[in-house]
Amino acid sequence: MIPRSRATGRAVFYQAFYRLPLPVRRRLVRLAVPKYIVGAVTLVRDAEATGAGRLLMLRQPPGKGWSLPAGLLNRGEAPVVGAARELFEESGIRLPPSRLRPAVPNAIVHAKGWVDMVFETEVPASSTTLTVDGGEVFEAAWHPLDDLPKLTWPTARLLAYYDIGPLAGQFPPPVPDDAP
């Protein structure tokens, strides 16, 4: 239970805060709340694959590992719109945002203020043309889920949340028994 004097102080604070004009309140919140960089990631599966399935992977500079179609959101951009935009920019696959569904979990919060909003979709690999620019992306290819190429460390960690790749089953860490 919160001590009465502390509860009264909080009440006075909130009453004064909510009397401030909205732009002033927003600025105060932005100053006091941690800042996050938000990215959008898309897990694109081959709709025609059998067995474990196949996943679209990208080789980007410096080219030492494979990653997923992803990028930062533009200011005010909805995560699903950003995911569809990045998917097109990096692989040439143009899908409406309605074809992307939130992955479970949808938001992965990383250390140091980074959040990835993750989406999933399927496309038929045999009739999907992959187009890369050679600058931002060197190569795009379909890889079997049970035989992925060398992944970048951030990609391996992210895929582990979906029980995919070399770190599958290691992230997120186990929840303690006394957790709610």
GROMACS .gro file of C-alpha atoms in nm:
model
  180
    1MET     CA    1   0.000   0.000   0.000
    2ILE     CA    2   0.127   0.352  -0.085
    3PRO     CA    3   0.163   0.580   0.220
    4ARG     CA    4  -0.109   0.847   0.232
    5SER     CA    5   0.135   1.143   0.201
    6ARG     CA    6   0.295   0.986  -0.106
    7ALA     CA    7  -0.046   0.913  -0.261
    8THR     CA    8  -0.154   1.271  -0.197
    9GLY     CA    9   0.165   1.402  -0.360
   10ARG     CA   10   0.104   1.185  -0.666
   11ALA     CA   11  -0.255   1.310  -0.689
   12VAL     CA   12  -0.142   1.673  -0.674
   13PHE     CA   13   0.125   1.604  -0.938
   14TYR     CA   14  -0.123   1.440  -1.178
   15GLN     CA   15  -0.385   1.711  -1.128
   16ALA     CA   16  -0.127   1.978  -1.214
   17PHE     CA   17   0.014   1.773  -1.503
   18TYR     CA   18  -0.325   1.723  -1.670
   19ARG     CA   19  -0.399   2.095  -1.648
   20LEU     CA   20  -0.100   2.168  -1.872
   21PRO     CA   21  -0.161   2.212  -2.247
   22LEU     CA   22  -0.129   1.887  -2.443
   23PRO     CA   23   0.190   1.990  -2.633
   24VAL     CA   24   0.362   2.072  -2.301
   25ARG     CA   25   0.253   1.737  -2.150
   26ARG     CA   26   0.386   1.549  -2.455
   27ARG     CA   27   0.722   1.728  -2.436
   28LEU     CA   28   0.753   1.650  -2.063
   29VAL     CA   29   0.673   1.283  -2.124
   30ARG     CA   30   0.930   1.264  -2.405
   31LEU     CA   31   1.193   1.410  -2.172
   32ALA     CA   32   1.114   1.165  -1.891
   33VAL     CA   33   1.044   0.841  -2.079
   34PRO     CA   34   1.315   0.619  -2.231
   35LYS     CA   35   1.355   0.655  -2.607
   36TYR     CA   36   1.331   0.354  -2.833
   37ILE     CA   37   1.438   0.293  -3.191
   38VAL     CA   38   1.162   0.095  -3.362
   39GLY     CA   39   1.224  -0.137  -3.652
   40ALA     CA   40   0.999  -0.361  -3.858
   41VAL     CA   41   1.099  -0.716  -3.953
   42THR     CA   42   0.924  -0.961  -4.183
   43LEU     CA   43   0.952  -1.340  -4.168
   44VAL     CA   44   0.869  -1.445  -4.526
   45ARG     CA   45   0.804  -1.816  -4.567
   46ASP     CA   46   0.782  -2.007  -4.894
   47ALA     CA   47   0.415  -2.104  -4.929
   48GLU     CA   48   0.511  -2.402  -5.150
   49ALA     CA   49   0.784  -2.551  -4.930
   50THR     CA   50   0.748  -2.893  -4.777
   51GLY     CA   51   0.909  -3.033  -4.463
   52ALA     CA   52   1.049  -2.771  -4.226
   53GLY     CA   53   0.984  -2.496  -4.482
   54ARG     CA   54   1.195  -2.221  -4.630
   55LEU     CA   55   1.259  -1.863  -4.522
   56LEU     CA   56   1.362  -1.562  -4.727
   57MET     CA   57   1.704  -1.440  -4.614
   58LEU     CA   58   1.914  -1.141  -4.724
   59ARG     CA   59   2.288  -1.095  -4.743
   60GLN     CA   60   2.365  -0.730  -4.672
   61PRO     CA   61   2.684  -0.529  -4.622
   62PRO     CA   62   2.932  -0.621  -4.494
   63GLY     CA   63   2.812  -0.961  -4.620
   64LYS     CA   64   2.941  -1.178  -4.335
   65GLY     CA   65   2.602  -1.323  -4.245
   66TRP     CA   66   2.242  -1.348  -4.358
   67SER     CA   67   1.955  -1.146  -4.215
   68LEU     CA   68   1.583  -1.080  -4.262
   69PRO     CA   69   1.400  -0.807  -4.453
   70ALA     CA   70   1.391  -0.527  -4.197
   71GLY     CA   71   1.446  -0.160  -4.137
   72LEU     CA   72   1.364   0.141  -3.924
   73LEU     CA   73   1.020   0.295  -3.922
   74ASN     CA   74   0.972   0.643  -4.059
   75ARG     CA   75   0.833   0.899  -3.813
   76GLY     CA   76   0.460   0.831  -3.766
   77GLU     CA   77   0.467   0.518  -3.984
   78ALA     CA   78   0.259   0.221  -3.870
   79PRO     CA   79   0.482  -0.083  -3.805
   80VAL     CA   80   0.298  -0.306  -4.054
   81VAL     CA   81   0.329  -0.037  -4.323
   82GLY     CA   82   0.702  -0.005  -4.249
   83ALA     CA   83   0.743  -0.383  -4.270
   84ALA     CA   84   0.570  -0.394  -4.610
   85ARG     CA   85   0.781  -0.099  -4.734
   86GLU     CA   86   1.109  -0.254  -4.618
   87LEU     CA   87   1.015  -0.592  -4.767
   88PHE     CA   88   0.964  -0.427  -5.106
   89GLU     CA   89   1.276  -0.207  -5.085
   90GLU     CA   90   1.505  -0.495  -4.989
   91SER     CA   91   1.363  -0.792  -5.181
   92GLY     CA   92   1.132  -0.656  -5.451
   93ILE     CA   93   0.832  -0.836  -5.297
   94ARG     CA   94   0.540  -0.591  -5.298
   95LEU     CA   95   0.260  -0.690  -5.062
   96PRO     CA   96  -0.016  -0.479  -4.911
   97PRO     CA   97   0.018  -0.441  -4.532
   98SER     CA   98  -0.301  -0.648  -4.497
   99ARG     CA   99  -0.103  -0.955  -4.616
  100LEU     CA  100   0.131  -0.927  -4.317
  101ARG     CA  101   0.015  -1.058  -3.982
  102PRO     CA  102   0.175  -0.994  -3.643
  103ALA     CA  103   0.416  -1.268  -3.539
  104VAL     CA  104   0.387  -1.406  -3.186
  105PRO     CA  105   0.555  -1.239  -3.009
  106ASN     CA  106   0.498  -0.927  -3.219
  107ALA     CA  107   0.736  -0.694  -3.035
  108ILE     CA  108   1.088  -0.796  -2.936
  109VAL     CA  109   1.251  -0.549  -2.697
  110HIS     CA  110   1.629  -0.558  -2.718
  111ALA     CA  111   1.882  -0.405  -2.483
  112LYS     CA  112   1.990  -0.047  -2.540
  113GLY     CA  113   1.652   0.087  -2.653
  114TRP     CA  114   1.577  -0.115  -2.964
  115VAL     CA  115   1.235  -0.266  -3.043
  116ASP     CA  116   1.157  -0.489  -3.342
  117MET     CA  117   0.797  -0.524  -3.456
  118VAL     CA  118   0.786  -0.862  -3.630
  119PHE     CA  119   0.539  -0.972  -3.897
  120GLU     CA  120   0.487  -1.293  -4.094
  121THR     CA  121   0.366  -1.374  -4.443
  122GLU     CA  122   0.389  -1.646  -4.706
  123VAL     CA  123   0.451  -1.617  -5.078
  124PRO     CA  124   0.508  -1.886  -5.342
  125ALA     CA  125   0.883  -1.886  -5.410
  126SER     CA  126   0.848  -2.034  -5.760
  127SER     CA  127   0.647  -1.735  -5.886
  128THR     CA  128   0.804  -1.462  -5.672
  129THR     CA  129   1.078  -1.257  -5.835
  130LEU     CA  130   1.343  -1.138  -5.591
  131THR     CA  131   1.507  -0.806  -5.680
  132VAL     CA  132   1.799  -0.655  -5.491
  133ASP     CA  133   1.983  -0.327  -5.551
  134GLY     CA  134   2.338  -0.450  -5.490
  135GLY     CA  135   2.401  -0.164  -5.246
  136GLU     CA  136   2.175  -0.215  -4.946
  137VAL     CA  137   2.126  -0.584  -5.024
  138PHE     CA  138   2.378  -0.805  -5.206
  139GLU     CA  139   2.165  -1.115  -5.237
  140ALA     CA  140   1.819  -1.252  -5.151
  141ALA     CA  141   1.753  -1.627  -5.141
  142TRP     CA  142   1.524  -1.891  -4.994
  143HIS     CA  143   1.687  -2.113  -4.731
  144PRO     CA  144   1.553  -2.430  -4.565
  145LEU     CA  145   1.465  -2.368  -4.200
  146ASP     CA  146   1.657  -2.680  -4.098
  147ASP     CA  147   1.970  -2.570  -4.290
  148LEU     CA  148   2.003  -2.192  -4.258
  149PRO     CA  149   2.320  -2.017  -4.375
  150LYS     CA  150   2.550  -1.833  -4.136
  151LEU     CA  151   2.328  -1.570  -3.970
  152THR     CA  152   2.417  -1.231  -3.829
  153TRP     CA  153   2.413  -1.238  -3.447
  154PRO     CA  154   2.104  -1.010  -3.419
  155THR     CA  155   1.917  -1.226  -3.672
  156ALA     CA  156   2.005  -1.549  -3.489
  157ARG     CA  157   1.883  -1.398  -3.161
  158LEU     CA  158   1.559  -1.270  -3.315
  159LEU     CA  159   1.481  -1.600  -3.490
  160ALA     CA  160   1.533  -1.784  -3.160
  161TYR     CA  161   1.218  -1.615  -3.027
  162TYR     CA  162   1.031  -1.811  -3.297
  163ASP     CA  163   1.221  -2.136  -3.228
  164ILE     CA  164   1.414  -2.104  -3.555
  165GLY     CA  165   1.787  -2.125  -3.620
  166PRO     CA  166   2.102  -2.212  -3.425
  167LEU     CA  167   1.985  -2.043  -3.101
  168ALA     CA  168   1.635  -2.197  -3.104
  169GLY     CA  169   1.518  -2.273  -2.755
  170GLN     CA  170   1.768  -2.037  -2.591
  171PHE     CA  171   1.571  -1.708  -2.610
  172PRO     CA  172   1.380  -1.569  -2.441
  173PRO     CA  173   1.527  -1.687  -2.112
  174PRO     CA  174   1.307  -1.915  -1.902
  175VAL     CA  175   1.045  -1.743  -1.688
  176PRO     CA  176   1.107  -1.793  -1.315
  177ASP     CA  177   0.856  -2.019  -1.133
  178ASP     CA  178   0.736  -1.731  -0.915
  179ALA     CA  179   0.657  -1.502  -1.213
  180PRO     CA  180   0.291  -1.397  -1.244
   0.00000   0.00000   0.00000
